[in-house]
Structures are given as C-alpha cells and as structure tokens.
Short mmCIF file of C-alpha atoms in Angstrom, two decimals:
data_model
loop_
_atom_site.label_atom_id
_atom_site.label_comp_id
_atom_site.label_asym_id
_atom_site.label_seq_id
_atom_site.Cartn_x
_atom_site.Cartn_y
_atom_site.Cartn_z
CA UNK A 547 16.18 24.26 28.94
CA UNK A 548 12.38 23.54 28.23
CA UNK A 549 12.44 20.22 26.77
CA UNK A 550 9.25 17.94 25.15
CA UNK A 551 8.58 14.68 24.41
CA UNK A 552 10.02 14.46 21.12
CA UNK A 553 13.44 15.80 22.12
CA UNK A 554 12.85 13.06 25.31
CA UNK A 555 12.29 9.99 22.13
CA UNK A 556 15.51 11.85 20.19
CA UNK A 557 17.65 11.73 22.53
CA UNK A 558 17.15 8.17 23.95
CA UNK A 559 17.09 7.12 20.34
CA UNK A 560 20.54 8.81 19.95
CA UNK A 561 21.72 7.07 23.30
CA UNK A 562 20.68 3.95 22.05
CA UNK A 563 22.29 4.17 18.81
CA UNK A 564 25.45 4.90 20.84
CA UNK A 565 25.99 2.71 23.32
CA UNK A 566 22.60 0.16 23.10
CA UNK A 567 19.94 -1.09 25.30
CA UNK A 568 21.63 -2.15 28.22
CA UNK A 569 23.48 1.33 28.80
CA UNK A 570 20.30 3.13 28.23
CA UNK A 571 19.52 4.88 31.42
CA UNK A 572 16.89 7.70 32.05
CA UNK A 573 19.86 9.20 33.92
CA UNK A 574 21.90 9.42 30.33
CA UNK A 575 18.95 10.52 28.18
CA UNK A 576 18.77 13.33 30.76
CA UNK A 577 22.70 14.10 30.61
CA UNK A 578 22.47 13.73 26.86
CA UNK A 579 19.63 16.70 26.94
CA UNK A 580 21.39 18.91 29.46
CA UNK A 581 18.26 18.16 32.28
CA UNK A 582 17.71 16.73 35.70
CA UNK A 583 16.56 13.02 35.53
CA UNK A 584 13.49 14.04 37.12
CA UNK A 585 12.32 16.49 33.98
CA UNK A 586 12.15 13.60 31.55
CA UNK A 587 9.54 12.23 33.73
CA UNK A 588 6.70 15.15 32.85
CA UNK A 589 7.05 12.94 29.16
CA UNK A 590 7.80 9.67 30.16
CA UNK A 591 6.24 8.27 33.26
CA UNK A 592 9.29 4.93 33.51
CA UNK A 593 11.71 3.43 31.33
CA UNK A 594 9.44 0.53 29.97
CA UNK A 595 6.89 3.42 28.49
CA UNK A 596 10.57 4.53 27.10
CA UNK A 597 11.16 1.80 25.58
CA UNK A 598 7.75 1.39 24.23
CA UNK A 599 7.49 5.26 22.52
CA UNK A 600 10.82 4.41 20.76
CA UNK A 601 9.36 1.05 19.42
CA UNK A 602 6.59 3.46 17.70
CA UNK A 603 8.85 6.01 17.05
CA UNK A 604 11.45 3.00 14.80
CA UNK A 605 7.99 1.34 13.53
CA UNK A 606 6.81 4.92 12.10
CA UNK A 607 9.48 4.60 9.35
CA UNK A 608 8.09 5.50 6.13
CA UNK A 609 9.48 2.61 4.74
CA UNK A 610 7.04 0.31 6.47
CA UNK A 611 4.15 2.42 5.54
CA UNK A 612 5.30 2.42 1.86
CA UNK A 613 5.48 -1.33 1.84
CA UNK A 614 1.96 -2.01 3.67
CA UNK A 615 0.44 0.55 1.00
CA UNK A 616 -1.96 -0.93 -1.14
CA UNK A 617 -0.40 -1.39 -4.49
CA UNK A 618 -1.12 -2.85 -7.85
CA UNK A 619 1.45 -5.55 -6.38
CA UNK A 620 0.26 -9.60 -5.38
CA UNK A 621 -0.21 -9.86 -1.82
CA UNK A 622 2.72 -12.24 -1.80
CA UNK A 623 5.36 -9.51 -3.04
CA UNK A 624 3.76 -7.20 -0.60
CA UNK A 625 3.72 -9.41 2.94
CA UNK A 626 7.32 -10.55 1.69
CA UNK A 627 8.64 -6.87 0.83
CA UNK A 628 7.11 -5.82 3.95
CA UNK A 629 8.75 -8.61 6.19
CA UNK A 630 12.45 -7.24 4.23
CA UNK A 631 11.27 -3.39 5.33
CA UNK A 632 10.70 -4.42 9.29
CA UNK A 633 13.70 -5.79 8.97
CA UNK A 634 15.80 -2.97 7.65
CA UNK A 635 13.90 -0.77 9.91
CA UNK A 636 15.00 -2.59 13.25
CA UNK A 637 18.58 -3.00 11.89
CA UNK A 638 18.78 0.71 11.67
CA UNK A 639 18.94 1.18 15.24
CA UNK A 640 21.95 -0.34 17.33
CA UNK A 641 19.29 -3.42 19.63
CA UNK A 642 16.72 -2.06 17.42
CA UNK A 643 15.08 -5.78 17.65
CA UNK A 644 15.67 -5.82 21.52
CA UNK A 645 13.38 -3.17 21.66
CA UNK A 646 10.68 -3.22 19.59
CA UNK A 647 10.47 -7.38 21.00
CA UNK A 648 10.21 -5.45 24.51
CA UNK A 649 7.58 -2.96 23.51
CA UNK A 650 5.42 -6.21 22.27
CA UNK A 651 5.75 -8.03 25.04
CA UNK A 652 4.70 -5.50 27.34
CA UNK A 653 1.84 -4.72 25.27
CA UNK A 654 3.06 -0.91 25.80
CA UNK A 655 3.76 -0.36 22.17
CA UNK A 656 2.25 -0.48 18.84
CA UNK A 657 0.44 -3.19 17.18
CA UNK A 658 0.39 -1.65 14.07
CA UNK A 659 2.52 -4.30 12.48
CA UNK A 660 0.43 -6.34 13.46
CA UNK A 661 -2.10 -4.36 11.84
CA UNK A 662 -0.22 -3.77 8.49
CA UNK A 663 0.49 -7.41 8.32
CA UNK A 664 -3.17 -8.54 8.58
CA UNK A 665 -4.63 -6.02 6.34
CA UNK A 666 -2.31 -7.72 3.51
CA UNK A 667 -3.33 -11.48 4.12
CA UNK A 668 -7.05 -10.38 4.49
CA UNK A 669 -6.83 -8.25 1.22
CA UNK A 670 -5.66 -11.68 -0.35
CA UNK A 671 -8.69 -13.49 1.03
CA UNK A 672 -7.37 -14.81 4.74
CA UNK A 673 -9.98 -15.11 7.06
CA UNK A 674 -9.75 -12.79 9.98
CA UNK A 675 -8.20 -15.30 12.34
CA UNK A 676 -5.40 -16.63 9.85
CA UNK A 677 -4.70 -12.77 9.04
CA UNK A 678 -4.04 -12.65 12.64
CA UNK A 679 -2.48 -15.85 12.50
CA UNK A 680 0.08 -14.88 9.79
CA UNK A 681 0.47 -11.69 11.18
CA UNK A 682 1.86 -12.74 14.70
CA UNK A 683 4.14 -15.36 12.90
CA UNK A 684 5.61 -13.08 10.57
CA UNK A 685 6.31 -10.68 13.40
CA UNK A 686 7.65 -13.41 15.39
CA UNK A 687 9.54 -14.73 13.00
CA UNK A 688 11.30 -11.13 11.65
CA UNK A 689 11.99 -9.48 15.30
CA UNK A 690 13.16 -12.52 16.32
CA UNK A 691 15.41 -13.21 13.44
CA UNK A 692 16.83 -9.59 13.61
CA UNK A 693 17.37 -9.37 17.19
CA UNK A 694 19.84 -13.00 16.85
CA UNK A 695 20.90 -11.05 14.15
CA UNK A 696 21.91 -8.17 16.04
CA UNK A 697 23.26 -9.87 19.13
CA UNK A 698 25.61 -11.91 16.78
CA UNK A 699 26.95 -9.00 15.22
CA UNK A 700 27.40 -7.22 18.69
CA UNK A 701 29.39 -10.64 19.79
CA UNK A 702 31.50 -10.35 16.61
CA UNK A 703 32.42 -7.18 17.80
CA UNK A 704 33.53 -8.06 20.99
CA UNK A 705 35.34 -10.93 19.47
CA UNK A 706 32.57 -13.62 21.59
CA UNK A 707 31.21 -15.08 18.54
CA UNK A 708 32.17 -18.91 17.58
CA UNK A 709 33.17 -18.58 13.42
CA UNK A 710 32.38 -15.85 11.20
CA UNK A 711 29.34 -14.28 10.10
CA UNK A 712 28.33 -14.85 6.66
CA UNK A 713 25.82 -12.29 5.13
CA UNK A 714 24.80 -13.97 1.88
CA UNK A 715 23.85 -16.48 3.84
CA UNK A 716 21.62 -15.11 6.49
CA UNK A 717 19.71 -12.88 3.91
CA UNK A 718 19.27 -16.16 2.29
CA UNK A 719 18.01 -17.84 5.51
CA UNK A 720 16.06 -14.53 6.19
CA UNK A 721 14.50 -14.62 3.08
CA UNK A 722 13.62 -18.51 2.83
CA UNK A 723 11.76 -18.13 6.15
CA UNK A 724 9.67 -15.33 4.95
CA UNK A 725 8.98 -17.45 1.76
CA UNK A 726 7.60 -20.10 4.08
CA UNK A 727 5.55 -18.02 6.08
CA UNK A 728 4.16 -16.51 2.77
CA UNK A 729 3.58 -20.39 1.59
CA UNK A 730 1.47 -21.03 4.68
CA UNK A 731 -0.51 -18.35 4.06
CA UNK A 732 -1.33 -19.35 0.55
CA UNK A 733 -2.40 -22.45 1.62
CA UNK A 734 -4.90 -21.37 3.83
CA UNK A 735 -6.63 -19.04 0.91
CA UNK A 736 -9.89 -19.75 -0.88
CA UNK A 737 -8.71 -21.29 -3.93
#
C-alpha cells in the first residue's frame, strides 16, 4: 500500500484520539495503516517531528482562522473569542494540549498562534513587543489550562481524581483568566 504524508498525520491523529499520547507509537501508526514501521519514515523523519505535524495539523482548524479574521468586532471580543476557539480546538483531540505544548517547546511546530494572537493586540495599538508579550501569555495560559484540563478528565476516568469535576466552574475560571489577560493588554494601549 503506497501511503503519503497525510494518511501518515491521519492515522496518528486517529491513534491518538484512541488511545492518547503515551500509547502513540510509530510502530501503531504503522499497524493502523497496514505498513512496515520503517515506511512512515520516508514522511516523518522521528516521532518528535510527529508530534510536531499533528500540532499544525489540530492548529489548522478553521475555527481558529475564523476567529483571528479581521472583523468589524473590538479587539477585545476577538483575542477573547480566539483564546475560547484554541481551546475547543485542543479539546477536540484526546491529549490534544499535551501535544501542541510539545510541538512549542521543541520549537518543531507552528507559531502561528503566536502569530494570530499578535496580529490582534497590534491591530488594537500594542507595540510589537507587548503583542508578543500578550501573545506568549495567552498561549501559555490556554494550552496550559487545557492540558490540566485534559489530564483531570483522563484521571476522572480512571477513577484517580480527588472530588468531582465541575464544568460551570472551570469555563468560568477559563474564561476569567482570559478576561485578565485581555485587561493587561488594555492597559498597556495608547489611550
């Protein structure tokens, strides 16, 4: 079976969804494609350039592009509705977090959150180096979140977890720490 890279990022996202980052093997992405470990490797020279081309492939959701879009929106509702869309986006995939937090720190994957992020502070008058600023915090601050986030709900499952999980209340937390990133921002704006 002649396989390419993008049945190579399918298939480990697939494996990932399934059984998550630790039991994410080259050796299972192969199985899962019906190939010999050794033909993923014409796509994918190791598992941490894995890791990184599914951190682009999860942060090339449309709904992160739709939310960095330039809008008739305030720059406010747009950093904060794009904070809630990264979000979403990593909880779609089972250690979705993990991963993309990975990708970042091995510099292997995409900035373009980053990217996104600053564009929207410096279209509401940041200077470049507190659109950076803001930009690393809020991406800090959102993979972070998520991937305690996820590793809760993965220790729920397993019955690990010390007290229940309440929703309400970590969208609330989410959303208050957003708001104070946002609020940082603004003070840092040309008045």
């Amino acid at each position: 079976m002649a396989i390419n890279r993008q049945d190579v990022l399918d298939s480990a996202i697939r494996v990932l969804d399934t059984v998550g980052l630790p039991d994410l093997t080259m050796r299972r992405v192969a199985s899962d494609l019906g190939v010999a470990p050794g033909a993923l490797y014409w796509h994918i020279p190791n598992k941490q350039s894995l890791l990184a081309a599914i951190a682009d492939t999860v942060l090339a959701d449309p709904a992160l592009a739709a939310a960095a879009s330039k809008s008739r929106m305030r720059w406010d509702r747009r950093l904060a509705g794009y904070a809630h869309a990264l979000r979403a986006v990593l909880r779609k995939h089972r250690d979705g977090a993990e991963v993309v937090s990975a990708a970042l720190a091995s510099r292997l994957g995409s900035r373009g959150i980053h990217d996104a992020i600053a564009a929207i502070a410096a279209d509401a008058g940041a200077k470049p180096a507190d659109a950076r600023a803001a930009a690393g915090t809020l991406v800090h601050f959102v993979v972070g979140f998520t991937f305690e986030e996820q590793t809760r709900e993965l220790m729920d499952r397993a019955g690990a977890a010390a007290g229940e999980t309440d929703q309400v209340s970590t969208d609330r937390s989410f959303a208050d720490g957003v708001d104070l990133i946002v609020d940082g921002l603004r003070t840092r704006l040309p008045a």
